[in-house]
PDB file of C-alpha atoms in Angstrom:
ATOM      1  CA  MET A 746      59.158  23.845  20.298  1.00 81.00           C
ATOM      2  CA  ALA A 747      62.893  23.142  20.126  1.00 86.00           C
ATOM      3  CA  LYS A 748      63.441  25.216  23.271  1.00 86.00           C
ATOM      4  CA  LEU A 749      60.668  23.278  25.033  1.00 86.00           C
ATOM      5  CA  ASP A 750      62.285  20.007  23.923  1.00 89.00           C
ATOM      6  CA  LYS A 751      65.653  21.169  25.270  1.00 90.00           C
ATOM      7  CA  CYS A 752      64.154  22.066  28.658  1.00 89.00           C
ATOM      8  CA  THR A 753      61.903  19.011  28.975  1.00 89.00           C
ATOM      9  CA  PRO A 754      64.319  16.593  30.742  1.00 89.00           C
ATOM     10  CA  LYS A 755      65.192  19.058  33.526  1.00 90.00           C
ATOM     11  CA  LEU A 756      61.601  20.260  33.733  1.00 87.00           C
ATOM     12  CA  MET A 757      60.454  16.660  34.220  1.00 86.00           C
ATOM     13  CA  ASP A 758      63.101  16.038  36.910  1.00 89.00           C
ATOM     14  CA  LEU A 759      62.005  19.177  38.717  1.00 87.00           C
ATOM     15  CA  ALA A 760      58.327  18.279  38.428  1.00 85.00           C
ATOM     16  CA  LEU A 761      58.920  14.735  39.702  1.00 85.00           C
ATOM     17  CA  SER A 762      60.683  16.086  42.794  1.00 89.00           C
ATOM     18  CA  LYS A 763      57.418  17.639  44.018  1.00 86.00           C
ATOM     19  CA  GLY A 764      55.502  16.027  46.848  1.00 87.00           C
ATOM     20  CA  GLY A 765      52.002  16.329  48.206  1.00 89.00           C
ATOM     21  CA  ALA A 766      48.933  16.890  46.054  1.00 88.00           C
ATOM     22  CA  LYS A 767      50.973  18.668  43.372  1.00 87.00           C
ATOM     23  CA  GLY A 768      53.351  15.706  43.118  1.00 88.00           C
ATOM     24  CA  GLU A 769      50.435  13.292  42.933  1.00 90.00           C
ATOM     25  CA  ARG A 770      48.893  15.220  40.015  1.00 87.00           C
ATOM     26  CA  ILE A 771      52.256  15.283  38.236  1.00 88.00           C
ATOM     27  CA  ARG A 772      52.797  11.537  38.706  1.00 87.00           C
ATOM     28  CA  LYS A 773      49.332  10.901  37.238  1.00 86.00           C
ATOM     29  CA  ILE A 774      50.253  12.978  34.174  1.00 84.00           C
ATOM     30  CA  MET A 775      53.544  11.080  33.874  1.00 83.00           C
ATOM     31  CA  LEU A 776      51.609   7.832  33.391  1.00 80.00           C
ATOM     32  CA  LEU A 777      50.908   8.858  29.771  1.00 74.00           C
ATOM     33  CA  GLU A 778      52.992   6.906  27.305  1.00 68.00           C
ATOM     34  CA  HIS A 779      56.026   8.922  26.169  1.00 69.00           C
ATOM     35  CA  ASN A 780      56.389   7.181  22.808  1.00 76.00           C
ATOM     36  CA  THR A 781      56.220  10.273  20.574  1.00 83.00           C
ATOM     37  CA  ILE A 782      57.599  13.787  20.705  1.00 85.00           C
ATOM     38  CA  GLU A 783      54.055  15.169  20.748  1.00 82.00           C
ATOM     39  CA  VAL A 784      53.176  13.186  23.884  1.00 82.00           C
ATOM     40  CA  ARG A 785      56.448  14.150  25.585  1.00 86.00           C
ATOM     41  CA  ARG A 786      55.626  17.792  24.874  1.00 86.00           C
ATOM     42  CA  GLU A 787      52.095  17.343  26.165  1.00 83.00           C
ATOM     43  CA  VAL A 788      53.360  15.757  29.379  1.00 86.00           C
ATOM     44  CA  ALA A 789      55.965  18.504  29.844  1.00 88.00           C
ATOM     45  CA  ILE A 790      53.409  21.283  29.333  1.00 86.00           C
ATOM     46  CA  ARG A 791      50.840  19.681  31.630  1.00 85.00           C
ATOM     47  CA  CYS A 792      53.493  19.168  34.341  1.00 88.00           C
ATOM     48  CA  LEU A 793      54.630  22.792  33.898  1.00 87.00           C
ATOM     49  CA  VAL A 794      51.094  24.038  34.483  1.00 86.00           C
ATOM     50  CA  VAL A 795      50.796  21.969  37.683  1.00 87.00           C
ATOM     51  CA  HIS A 796      54.273  23.042  38.822  1.00 85.00           C
ATOM     52  CA  GLN A 797      53.307  26.692  38.357  1.00 85.00           C
ATOM     53  CA  GLU A 798      50.196  26.010  40.474  1.00 84.00           C
ATOM     54  CA  GLU A 799      47.880  27.017  37.670  1.00 81.00           C
ATOM     55  CA  ASP A 800      45.004  25.235  36.009  1.00 77.00           C
ATOM     56  CA  LEU A 801      44.849  25.115  32.227  1.00 76.00           C
ATOM     57  CA  PHE A 802      43.812  21.552  31.376  1.00 80.00           C
ATOM     58  CA  ASN A 803      40.439  20.057  32.200  1.00 82.00           C
ATOM     59  CA  GLU A 804      39.577  16.456  31.459  1.00 82.00           C
ATOM     60  CA  PHE A 805      36.004  15.463  30.724  1.00 84.00           C
ATOM     61  CA  ALA A 806      34.702  11.904  30.536  1.00 82.00           C
ATOM     62  CA  ASN A 807      32.501  12.625  27.522  1.00 83.00           C
ATOM     63  CA  THR A 808      31.173  15.339  25.239  1.00 83.00           C
ATOM     64  CA  GLN A 809      27.987  15.801  27.283  1.00 87.00           C
ATOM     65  CA  GLU A 810      29.970  16.511  30.464  1.00 88.00           C
ATOM     66  CA  PHE A 811      32.101  19.030  28.544  1.00 86.00           C
ATOM     67  CA  GLU A 812      29.106  20.798  27.000  1.00 86.00           C
ATOM     68  CA  ALA A 813      27.396  21.087  30.400  1.00 88.00           C
ATOM     69  CA  ASP A 814      30.479  22.806  31.851  1.00 87.00           C
ATOM     70  CA  ILE A 815      31.684  24.930  28.915  1.00 83.00           C
ATOM     71  CA  GLU A 816      30.040  28.193  29.983  1.00 83.00           C
ATOM     72  CA  ARG A 817      31.957  28.156  33.300  1.00 81.00           C
ATOM     73  CA  GLN A 818      35.329  27.908  31.567  1.00 79.00           C
ATOM     74  CA  VAL A 819      37.329  31.140  31.445  1.00 75.00           C
ATOM     75  CA  MET A 820      40.321  29.710  29.590  1.00 77.00           C
ATOM     76  CA  THR A 821      40.930  25.993  29.305  1.00 81.00           C
ATOM     77  CA  ILE A 822      42.283  23.257  27.142  1.00 81.00           C
ATOM     78  CA  ALA A 823      39.644  20.532  27.350  1.00 84.00           C
ATOM     79  CA  ILE A 824      40.573  16.900  26.851  1.00 82.00           C
ATOM     80  CA  ILE A 825      37.405  14.950  26.190  1.00 80.00           C
ATOM     81  CA  GLY A 826      37.384  11.193  26.785  1.00 74.00           C
ATOM     82  CA  ASP A 827      34.959  10.137  24.074  1.00 63.00           C
ATOM     83  CA  GLN A 828      36.679  12.076  21.291  1.00 60.00           C
ATOM     84  CA  PRO A 829      38.831  10.069  18.892  1.00 53.00           C
ATOM     85  CA  THR A 830      42.547   9.934  19.439  1.00 53.00           C
ATOM     86  CA  SER A 831      44.857  11.675  17.031  1.00 47.00           C
ATOM     87  CA  GLY A 832      47.300   9.903  14.761  1.00 47.00           C
ATOM     88  CA  PHE A 833      49.770   9.954  17.644  1.00 44.00           C
ATOM     89  CA  ASP A 834      47.516   7.715  19.778  1.00 49.00           C
ATOM     90  CA  HIS A 835      46.631  10.344  22.322  1.00 56.00           C
ATOM     91  CA  LYS A 836      43.620  12.564  22.816  1.00 67.00           C
ATOM     92  CA  THR A 837      43.141  15.802  20.982  1.00 73.00           C
ATOM     93  CA  ALA A 838      42.018  18.956  22.709  1.00 82.00           C
ATOM     94  CA  THR A 839      39.484  21.725  22.459  1.00 84.00           C
ATOM     95  CA  ILE A 840      40.495  25.267  23.375  1.00 82.00           C
ATOM     96  CA  VAL A 841      37.816  27.248  25.209  1.00 84.00           C
ATOM     97  CA  ASP A 842      38.019  30.962  25.951  1.00 80.00           C
ATOM     98  CA  GLU A 843      35.268  32.747  27.880  1.00 81.00           C
ATOM     99  CA  GLY A 844      32.903  29.805  27.358  1.00 84.00           C
ATOM    100  CA  ILE A 845      33.355  29.714  23.564  1.00 85.00           C
ATOM    101  CA  THR A 846      35.090  26.898  21.686  1.00 85.00           C
ATOM    102  CA  ILE A 847      37.975  28.491  19.786  1.00 80.00           C
ATOM    103  CA  LEU A 848      39.683  25.423  18.286  1.00 79.00           C
ATOM    104  CA  ASN A 849      38.707  21.784  18.245  1.00 82.00           C
ATOM    105  CA  GLY A 850      40.747  18.663  17.476  1.00 80.00           C
ATOM    106  CA  MET A 851      44.135  20.245  18.206  1.00 76.00           C
ATOM    107  CA  ASP A 852      47.244  18.336  19.189  1.00 72.00           C
ATOM    108  CA  ILE A 853      47.578  19.062  22.919  1.00 69.00           C
ATOM    109  CA  SER A 854      51.235  20.092  22.759  1.00 65.00           C
ATOM    110  CA  ARG A 855      50.372  22.863  20.266  1.00 66.00           C
ATOM    111  CA  CYS A 856      47.369  24.291  22.105  1.00 62.00           C
ATOM    112  CA  TYR A 857      49.022  27.055  24.063  1.00 56.00           C
ATOM    113  CA  ALA A 858      48.335  30.606  22.952  1.00 47.00           C
ATOM    114  CA  LEU A 859      50.455  33.578  23.882  1.00 43.00           C
ATOM    115  CA  ASN A 860      48.750  36.818  24.677  1.00 48.00           C
ATOM    116  CA  LEU A 861      50.603  39.701  26.269  1.00 50.00           C
ATOM    117  CA  SER A 862      47.627  40.329  28.558  1.00 61.00           C
ATOM    118  CA  TYR A 863      47.603  36.917  30.202  1.00 68.00           C
ATOM    119  CA  PRO A 864      44.517  35.488  31.868  1.00 72.00           C
ATOM    120  CA  LYS A 865      45.105  35.940  35.613  1.00 79.00           C
ATOM    121  CA  GLU A 866      44.746  32.197  36.217  1.00 80.00           C
ATOM    122  CA  LEU A 867      47.587  31.377  33.770  1.00 81.00           C
ATOM    123  CA  LYS A 868      50.008  34.253  34.020  1.00 84.00           C
ATOM    124  CA  TYR A 869      53.054  32.196  35.041  1.00 88.00           C
ATOM    125  CA  THR A 870      52.564  29.413  32.494  1.00 87.00           C
ATOM    126  CA  CYS A 871      52.128  31.944  29.677  1.00 84.00           C
ATOM    127  CA  GLU A 872      55.144  33.865  30.941  1.00 87.00           C
ATOM    128  CA  VAL A 873      57.281  30.693  30.843  1.00 88.00           C
ATOM    129  CA  PHE A 874      56.348  30.114  27.203  1.00 84.00           C
ATOM    130  CA  GLN A 875      56.891  33.724  26.209  1.00 83.00           C
ATOM    131  CA  LYS A 876      60.111  34.469  28.063  1.00 85.00           C
ATOM    132  CA  LEU A 877      61.838  31.080  28.340  1.00 84.00           C
ATOM    133  CA  PHE A 878      60.751  28.942  25.426  1.00 84.00           C
ATOM    134  CA  LEU A 879      60.135  31.579  22.751  1.00 81.00           C
ATOM    135  CA  GLU A 880      62.605  34.143  24.124  1.00 80.00           C
ATOM    136  CA  LEU A 881      60.193  37.006  23.478  1.00 76.00           C
ATOM    137  CA  ASP A 882      59.813  40.136  25.580  1.00 69.00           C
ATOM    138  CA  GLY A 883      63.239  41.017  26.881  1.00 65.00           C
ATOM    139  CA  LEU A 884      61.925  42.232  30.221  1.00 73.00           C
ATOM    140  CA  LYS A 885      63.084  40.386  33.310  1.00 82.00           C
ATOM    141  CA  PRO A 886      60.879  37.392  34.184  1.00 87.00           C
ATOM    142  CA  SER A 887      58.979  37.290  37.453  1.00 89.00           C
ATOM    143  CA  ALA A 888      60.731  35.738  40.457  1.00 91.00           C
ATOM    144  CA  LYS A 889      58.697  32.534  40.117  1.00 90.00           C
ATOM    145  CA  VAL A 890      59.632  32.119  36.453  1.00 89.00           C
ATOM    146  CA  MET A 891      63.252  33.064  37.176  1.00 89.00           C
ATOM    147  CA  ARG A 892      63.478  30.245  39.778  1.00 90.00           C
ATOM    148  CA  LEU A 893      62.121  27.785  37.209  1.00 89.00           C
ATOM    149  CA  LYS A 894      64.570  29.070  34.585  1.00 88.00           C
ATOM    150  CA  ASN A 895      67.508  28.575  36.939  1.00 89.00           C
ATOM    151  CA  SER A 896      66.307  25.053  37.684  1.00 88.00           C
ATOM    152  CA  ILE A 897      65.909  23.868  34.091  1.00 87.00           C
ATOM    153  CA  LEU A 898      68.464  25.832  32.070  1.00 79.00           C
TER     154      LEU A 898
END
């Protein structure tokens, strides 16, 4: 998490420089209050996912909407509107893998999971965590991740 915290300011600058639909999604994420380290991490991770043009987070208005859609979820971190907020005054998350709830009530900034065989839809985001933030797997990052690394480090 310390590596993520170190990269967050430059990552946020890079994310905010985006235009179009991607920039609009990032600006919406940036509206979250940044009053705690957990929320800053959440915002940074959510902006990273959008920047990498991947889709990890899904927001649902209520539990019923989430339950109706769960079977279609390959891998997602679900943020459900009618669930109570955590002690940090932001929503908690539910991790879903292949339509099955894996964890519930997690702090959003701690919901990522690293698996060496990444889901196709999240390969760049997982690679950023593994190779940049955790400094695992000494192999050269992909070109897309290398560009991000050069921009934020």
